[in-house]
PDB file of C-alpha atoms and ligand atoms in Angstrom:
ATOM      1  CA  UNK W1071      -3.277  15.470  -3.842  1.00  0.00           C
ATOM      2  CA  UNK W1072       0.202  15.208  -5.357  1.00  0.00           C
ATOM      3  CA  UNK W1073       2.333  12.090  -5.473  1.00  0.00           C
ATOM      4  CA  UNK W1074       4.776  13.730  -3.043  1.00  0.00           C
ATOM      5  CA  UNK W1075       2.009  14.477  -0.527  1.00  0.00           C
ATOM      6  CA  UNK W1076       0.885  10.870  -0.675  1.00  0.00           C
ATOM      7  CA  UNK W1077       4.455   9.639  -0.207  1.00  0.00           C
ATOM      8  CA  UNK W1078       4.921  11.951   2.804  1.00  0.00           C
ATOM      9  CA  UNK W1079       1.814  10.482   4.419  1.00  0.00           C
ATOM     10  CA  UNK W1080       3.090   6.967   3.723  1.00  0.00           C
ATOM     11  CA  UNK W1081       6.448   7.865   5.310  1.00  0.00           C
ATOM     12  CA  UNK W1082       4.600   9.134   8.422  1.00  0.00           C
ATOM     13  CA  UNK W1083       2.582   5.933   8.588  1.00  0.00           C
ATOM     14  CA  UNK W1084       5.781   3.889   8.324  1.00  0.00           C
ATOM     15  CA  UNK W1085       6.938   5.361  11.649  1.00  0.00           C
ATOM     16  CA  UNK W1086       4.127   3.333  13.289  1.00  0.00           C
ATOM     17  CA  UNK W1087       5.241   0.048  11.688  1.00  0.00           C
ATOM     18  CA  UNK W1088       5.278  -2.858  14.129  1.00  0.00           C
ATOM     19  CA  UNK W1089       7.941  -5.132  12.658  1.00  0.00           C
ATOM     20  CA  UNK W1090       9.983  -6.663  15.490  1.00  0.00           C
ATOM     21  CA  UNK W1091      10.610  -9.917  13.560  1.00  0.00           C
ATOM     22  CA  UNK W1092      11.620  -8.840  10.073  1.00  0.00           C
ATOM     23  CA  UNK W1093      12.757  -5.319  10.891  1.00  0.00           C
ATOM     24  CA  UNK W1094      11.247  -4.350   7.521  1.00  0.00           C
ATOM     25  CA  UNK W1095       9.057  -1.294   7.974  1.00  0.00           C
ATOM     26  CA  UNK W1096       6.360  -0.385   5.474  1.00  0.00           C
ATOM     27  CA  UNK W1097       3.939   2.534   5.264  1.00  0.00           C
ATOM     28  CA  UNK W1098       1.050   3.165   2.892  1.00  0.00           C
ATOM     29  CA  UNK W1099      -1.277   6.072   2.116  1.00  0.00           C
ATOM     30  CA  UNK W1100      -4.479   5.228   0.254  1.00  0.00           C
ATOM     31  CA  UNK W1101      -6.576   7.881  -1.479  1.00  0.00           C
ATOM     32  CA  UNK W1102     -10.276   7.000  -1.588  1.00  0.00           C
ATOM     33  CA  UNK W1103     -12.769   8.193  -4.191  1.00  0.00           C
ATOM     34  CA  UNK W1104     -14.373  10.309  -1.437  1.00  0.00           C
ATOM     35  CA  UNK W1105     -11.163  12.342  -1.225  1.00  0.00           C
ATOM     36  CA  UNK W1106     -10.303  10.954   2.218  1.00  0.00           C
ATOM     37  CA  UNK W1107      -6.885   9.526   2.920  1.00  0.00           C
ATOM     38  CA  UNK W1108      -6.314   6.296   4.846  1.00  0.00           C
ATOM     39  CA  UNK W1109      -2.885   5.318   6.110  1.00  0.00           C
ATOM     40  CA  UNK W1110      -1.516   1.961   7.181  1.00  0.00           C
ATOM     41  CA  UNK W1111       1.611   0.249   8.441  1.00  0.00           C
ATOM     42  CA  UNK W1112       2.652  -3.384   8.596  1.00  0.00           C
ATOM     43  CA  UNK W1113       1.724  -5.162  11.815  1.00  0.00           C
ATOM     44  CA  UNK W1114       3.681  -8.335  12.551  1.00  0.00           C
ATOM     45  CA  UNK W1115       2.853 -11.156  14.926  1.00  0.00           C
ATOM     46  CA  UNK W1116       4.849 -13.733  16.897  1.00  0.00           C
ATOM     47  CA  UNK W1117       2.872 -16.443  15.116  1.00  0.00           C
ATOM     48  CA  UNK W1118       4.018 -14.887  11.797  1.00  0.00           C
ATOM     49  CA  UNK W1119       1.006 -15.734   9.588  1.00  0.00           C
ATOM     50  CA  UNK W1120      -1.349 -13.161  11.212  1.00  0.00           C
ATOM     51  CA  UNK W1121       1.019 -10.418   9.993  1.00  0.00           C
ATOM     52  CA  UNK W1122      -0.779  -7.716   8.040  1.00  0.00           C
ATOM     53  CA  UNK W1123       0.917  -5.642   5.337  1.00  0.00           C
ATOM     54  CA  UNK W1124       0.759  -1.846   5.353  1.00  0.00           C
ATOM     55  CA  UNK W1125      -1.327  -1.762   2.181  1.00  0.00           C
ATOM     56  CA  UNK W1126      -3.976  -4.099   3.549  1.00  0.00           C
ATOM     57  CA  UNK W1127      -4.080  -2.207   6.829  1.00  0.00           C
ATOM     58  CA  UNK W1128      -4.924   0.945   4.857  1.00  0.00           C
ATOM     59  CA  UNK W1129      -7.518  -0.841   2.710  1.00  0.00           C
ATOM     60  CA  UNK W1130      -9.205  -2.509   5.661  1.00  0.00           C
ATOM     61  CA  UNK W1131      -9.355   0.748   7.615  1.00  0.00           C
ATOM     62  CA  UNK W1132     -10.967   2.442   4.606  1.00  0.00           C
ATOM     63  CA  UNK W1133     -13.451  -0.308   3.748  1.00  0.00           C
ATOM     64  CA  UNK W1134     -14.471  -0.574   7.391  1.00  0.00           C
ATOM     65  CA  UNK W1135     -15.259   3.151   7.241  1.00  0.00           C
ATOM     66  CA  UNK W1136     -17.565   2.599   4.280  1.00  0.00           C
ATOM     67  CA  UNK W1137     -15.201   3.367   1.394  1.00  0.00           C
ATOM     68  CA  UNK W1138     -15.534   1.235  -1.732  1.00  0.00           C
ATOM     69  CA  UNK W1139     -13.762   3.282  -4.408  1.00  0.00           C
ATOM     70  CA  UNK W1140     -10.081   4.067  -4.538  1.00  0.00           C
ATOM     71  CA  UNK W1141      -7.845   6.189  -6.744  1.00  0.00           C
ATOM     72  CA  UNK W1142      -4.248   5.669  -5.671  1.00  0.00           C
ATOM     73  CA  UNK W1143      -1.910   4.254  -3.050  1.00  0.00           C
ATOM     74  CA  UNK W1144       1.621   5.318  -2.125  1.00  0.00           C
ATOM     75  CA  UNK W1145       3.894   2.687  -0.573  1.00  0.00           C
ATOM     76  CA  UNK W1146       7.266   3.122   1.122  1.00  0.00           C
ATOM     77  CA  UNK W1147       9.370   0.447   2.766  1.00  0.00           C
ATOM     78  CA  UNK W1148      12.794  -0.643   3.910  1.00  0.00           C
ATOM     79  CA  UNK W1149      14.767  -2.134   6.746  1.00  0.00           C
ATOM     80  CA  UNK W1150      14.500  -0.064   9.911  1.00  0.00           C
ATOM     81  CA  UNK W1151      18.208   0.793   9.945  1.00  0.00           C
ATOM     82  CA  UNK W1152      18.313   1.561   6.216  1.00  0.00           C
ATOM     83  CA  UNK W1153      15.320   3.885   5.918  1.00  0.00           C
ATOM     84  CA  UNK W1154      13.080   3.839   2.854  1.00  0.00           C
ATOM     85  CA  UNK W1155      15.593   4.235   0.057  1.00  0.00           C
ATOM     86  CA  UNK W1156      14.591   1.445  -2.336  1.00  0.00           C
ATOM     87  CA  UNK W1157      11.191   1.141  -3.975  1.00  0.00           C
ATOM     88  CA  UNK W1158       8.975  -1.434  -2.247  1.00  0.00           C
ATOM     89  CA  UNK W1159       6.395  -3.177  -4.440  1.00  0.00           C
ATOM     90  CA  UNK W1160       3.203  -4.632  -2.925  1.00  0.00           C
ATOM     91  CA  UNK W1161       3.065  -8.359  -2.223  1.00  0.00           C
ATOM     92  CA  UNK W1162       0.766 -10.644  -4.192  1.00  0.00           C
ATOM     93  CA  UNK W1163      -1.868 -10.829  -1.465  1.00  0.00           C
ATOM     94  CA  UNK W1164      -2.121  -7.026  -1.312  1.00  0.00           C
ATOM     95  CA  UNK W1165      -2.409  -6.848  -5.109  1.00  0.00           C
ATOM     96  CA  UNK W1166      -5.336  -9.254  -4.896  1.00  0.00           C
ATOM     97  CA  UNK W1167      -7.030  -7.123  -2.218  1.00  0.00           C
ATOM     98  CA  UNK W1168      -6.596  -4.091  -4.504  1.00  0.00           C
ATOM     99  CA  UNK W1169      -8.204  -6.137  -7.300  1.00  0.00           C
ATOM    100  CA  UNK W1170     -11.351  -6.505  -5.190  1.00  0.00           C
ATOM    101  CA  UNK W1171     -11.982  -2.773  -4.907  1.00  0.00           C
ATOM    102  CA  UNK W1172     -10.086  -1.039  -7.698  1.00  0.00           C
ATOM    103  CA  UNK W1173     -10.321  -0.657 -11.454  1.00  0.00           C
ATOM    104  CA  UNK W1174      -7.067  -2.305 -12.586  1.00  0.00           C
ATOM    105  CA  UNK W1175      -6.603   0.114 -15.495  1.00  0.00           C
ATOM    106  CA  UNK W1176      -7.201   3.221 -13.356  1.00  0.00           C
ATOM    107  CA  UNK W1177      -5.864   2.499  -9.872  1.00  0.00           C
ATOM    108  CA  UNK W1178      -2.409   4.064  -9.425  1.00  0.00           C
ATOM    109  CA  UNK W1179       0.287   2.406  -7.352  1.00  0.00           C
ATOM    110  CA  UNK W1180       3.049   4.824  -6.390  1.00  0.00           C
ATOM    111  CA  UNK W1181       6.247   3.281  -5.066  1.00  0.00           C
ATOM    112  CA  UNK W1182       8.019   6.042  -3.182  1.00  0.00           C
ATOM    113  CA  UNK W1183      11.199   6.563  -1.235  1.00  0.00           C
ATOM    114  CA  UNK W1184      12.419   8.908   1.479  1.00  0.00           C
ATOM    115  CA  UNK W1185      13.668  11.397  -1.122  1.00  0.00           C
ATOM    116  CA  UNK W1186      10.102  11.639  -2.461  1.00  0.00           C
ATOM    117  CA  UNK W1187      11.162   9.993  -5.721  1.00  0.00           C
ATOM    118  CA  UNK W1188       8.732   7.474  -7.136  1.00  0.00           C
ATOM    119  CA  UNK W1189       7.816   4.911  -9.756  1.00  0.00           C
ATOM    120  CA  UNK W1190       4.191   4.718 -10.814  1.00  0.00           C
ATOM    121  CA  UNK W1191       2.207   1.715 -12.053  1.00  0.00           C
ATOM    122  CA  UNK W1192      -1.402   0.784 -12.559  1.00  0.00           C
ATOM    123  CA  UNK W1193      -2.806  -2.271 -10.827  1.00  0.00           C
ATOM    124  CA  UNK W1194      -3.047  -3.889 -14.279  1.00  0.00           C
ATOM    125  CA  UNK W1195       0.719  -3.417 -14.651  1.00  0.00           C
ATOM    126  CA  UNK W1196       1.415  -5.250 -11.387  1.00  0.00           C
ATOM    127  CA  UNK W1197      -1.402  -7.813 -11.572  1.00  0.00           C
ATOM    128  CA  UNK W1198      -1.963  -8.682 -15.226  1.00  0.00           C
ATOM    129  CA  UNK W1199      -4.996 -10.879 -15.963  1.00  0.00           C
ATOM    130  CA  UNK W1200      -6.072 -10.495 -12.335  1.00  0.00           C
ATOM    131  CA  UNK W1201      -8.949 -12.541 -11.006  1.00  0.00           C
ATOM    132  CA  UNK W1202     -11.786 -10.365  -9.743  1.00  0.00           C
ATOM    133  CA  UNK W1203     -15.505 -10.164  -9.086  1.00  0.00           C
ATOM    134  CA  UNK W1204     -16.134  -9.942 -12.836  1.00  0.00           C
ATOM    135  CA  UNK W1205     -15.010 -13.545 -13.126  1.00  0.00           C
ATOM    136  CA  UNK W1206     -17.847 -14.642 -10.825  1.00  0.00           C
ATOM    137  CA  UNK W1207     -20.661 -12.702 -12.500  1.00  0.00           C
TER     138      UNK W1207
HETATM  139  N1  THU L  88       5.223  -6.014   3.863  1.00  0.00           N
HETATM  140  C1  THU L  88       4.295  -5.023   3.684  1.00  0.00           C
HETATM  141  O1  THU L  88       3.791  -4.437   4.646  1.00  0.00           O
HETATM  142  N2  THU L  88       3.927  -4.716   2.421  1.00  0.00           N
HETATM  143  C2  THU L  88       4.473  -5.284   1.306  1.00  0.00           C
HETATM  144  O2  THU L  88       4.011  -5.016   0.221  1.00  0.00           O
HETATM  145  C3  THU L  88       5.591  -6.215   1.424  1.00  0.00           C
HETATM  146  C4  THU L  88       5.812  -6.776   2.780  1.00  0.00           C
HETATM  147  C5  THU L  88       5.643  -6.337   5.227  1.00  0.00           C
HETATM  148  C6  THU L  88       5.142  -7.651   5.749  1.00  0.00           C
HETATM  149  C7  THU L  88       6.185  -7.977   6.803  1.00  0.00           C
HETATM  150  O3  THU L  88       5.820  -7.331   8.014  1.00  0.00           O
HETATM  151  C8  THU L  88       7.456  -7.331   6.285  1.00  0.00           C
HETATM  152  O4  THU L  88       7.045  -6.398   5.299  1.00  0.00           O
HETATM  153  C9  THU L  88       8.425  -8.313   5.681  1.00  0.00           C
HETATM  154  O5  THU L  88       7.824  -9.107   4.725  1.00  0.00           O
END
């Protein structure tokens, strides 16, 4: 699956974003080791703290379907009225969730926009010296 295909799926997922409080809409498309694709959007809440980011929605959908290995994620985001023009990097909590299931040197994080342009990082780039299950073994 190409970067552009992943970004397109993330843009589709963003249309389902539930963000009535921030107005910031995010979509994600997560490619599992099985070859299956899992999408997610951010889901906000009137109590604010239960809000779930798009990336974690995609991860939790995938893990709850039995997936444990992941190759790449595409992320798109932006204010509702502005579209997805700027690159949107994952928050710290989402990076930590990625750390639980992904090889930091191999997992690819693709920050896309509505023109299908992108910047690509590894998880190690965005979460250097990350704390993971290896630290507990
Ligand atoms: N958000 C995401 O979904 N992913 C990110 O990586 C950054 C932030 C969401 C959470 C909240 O609904 C809105 O964007 C503003 O923070």
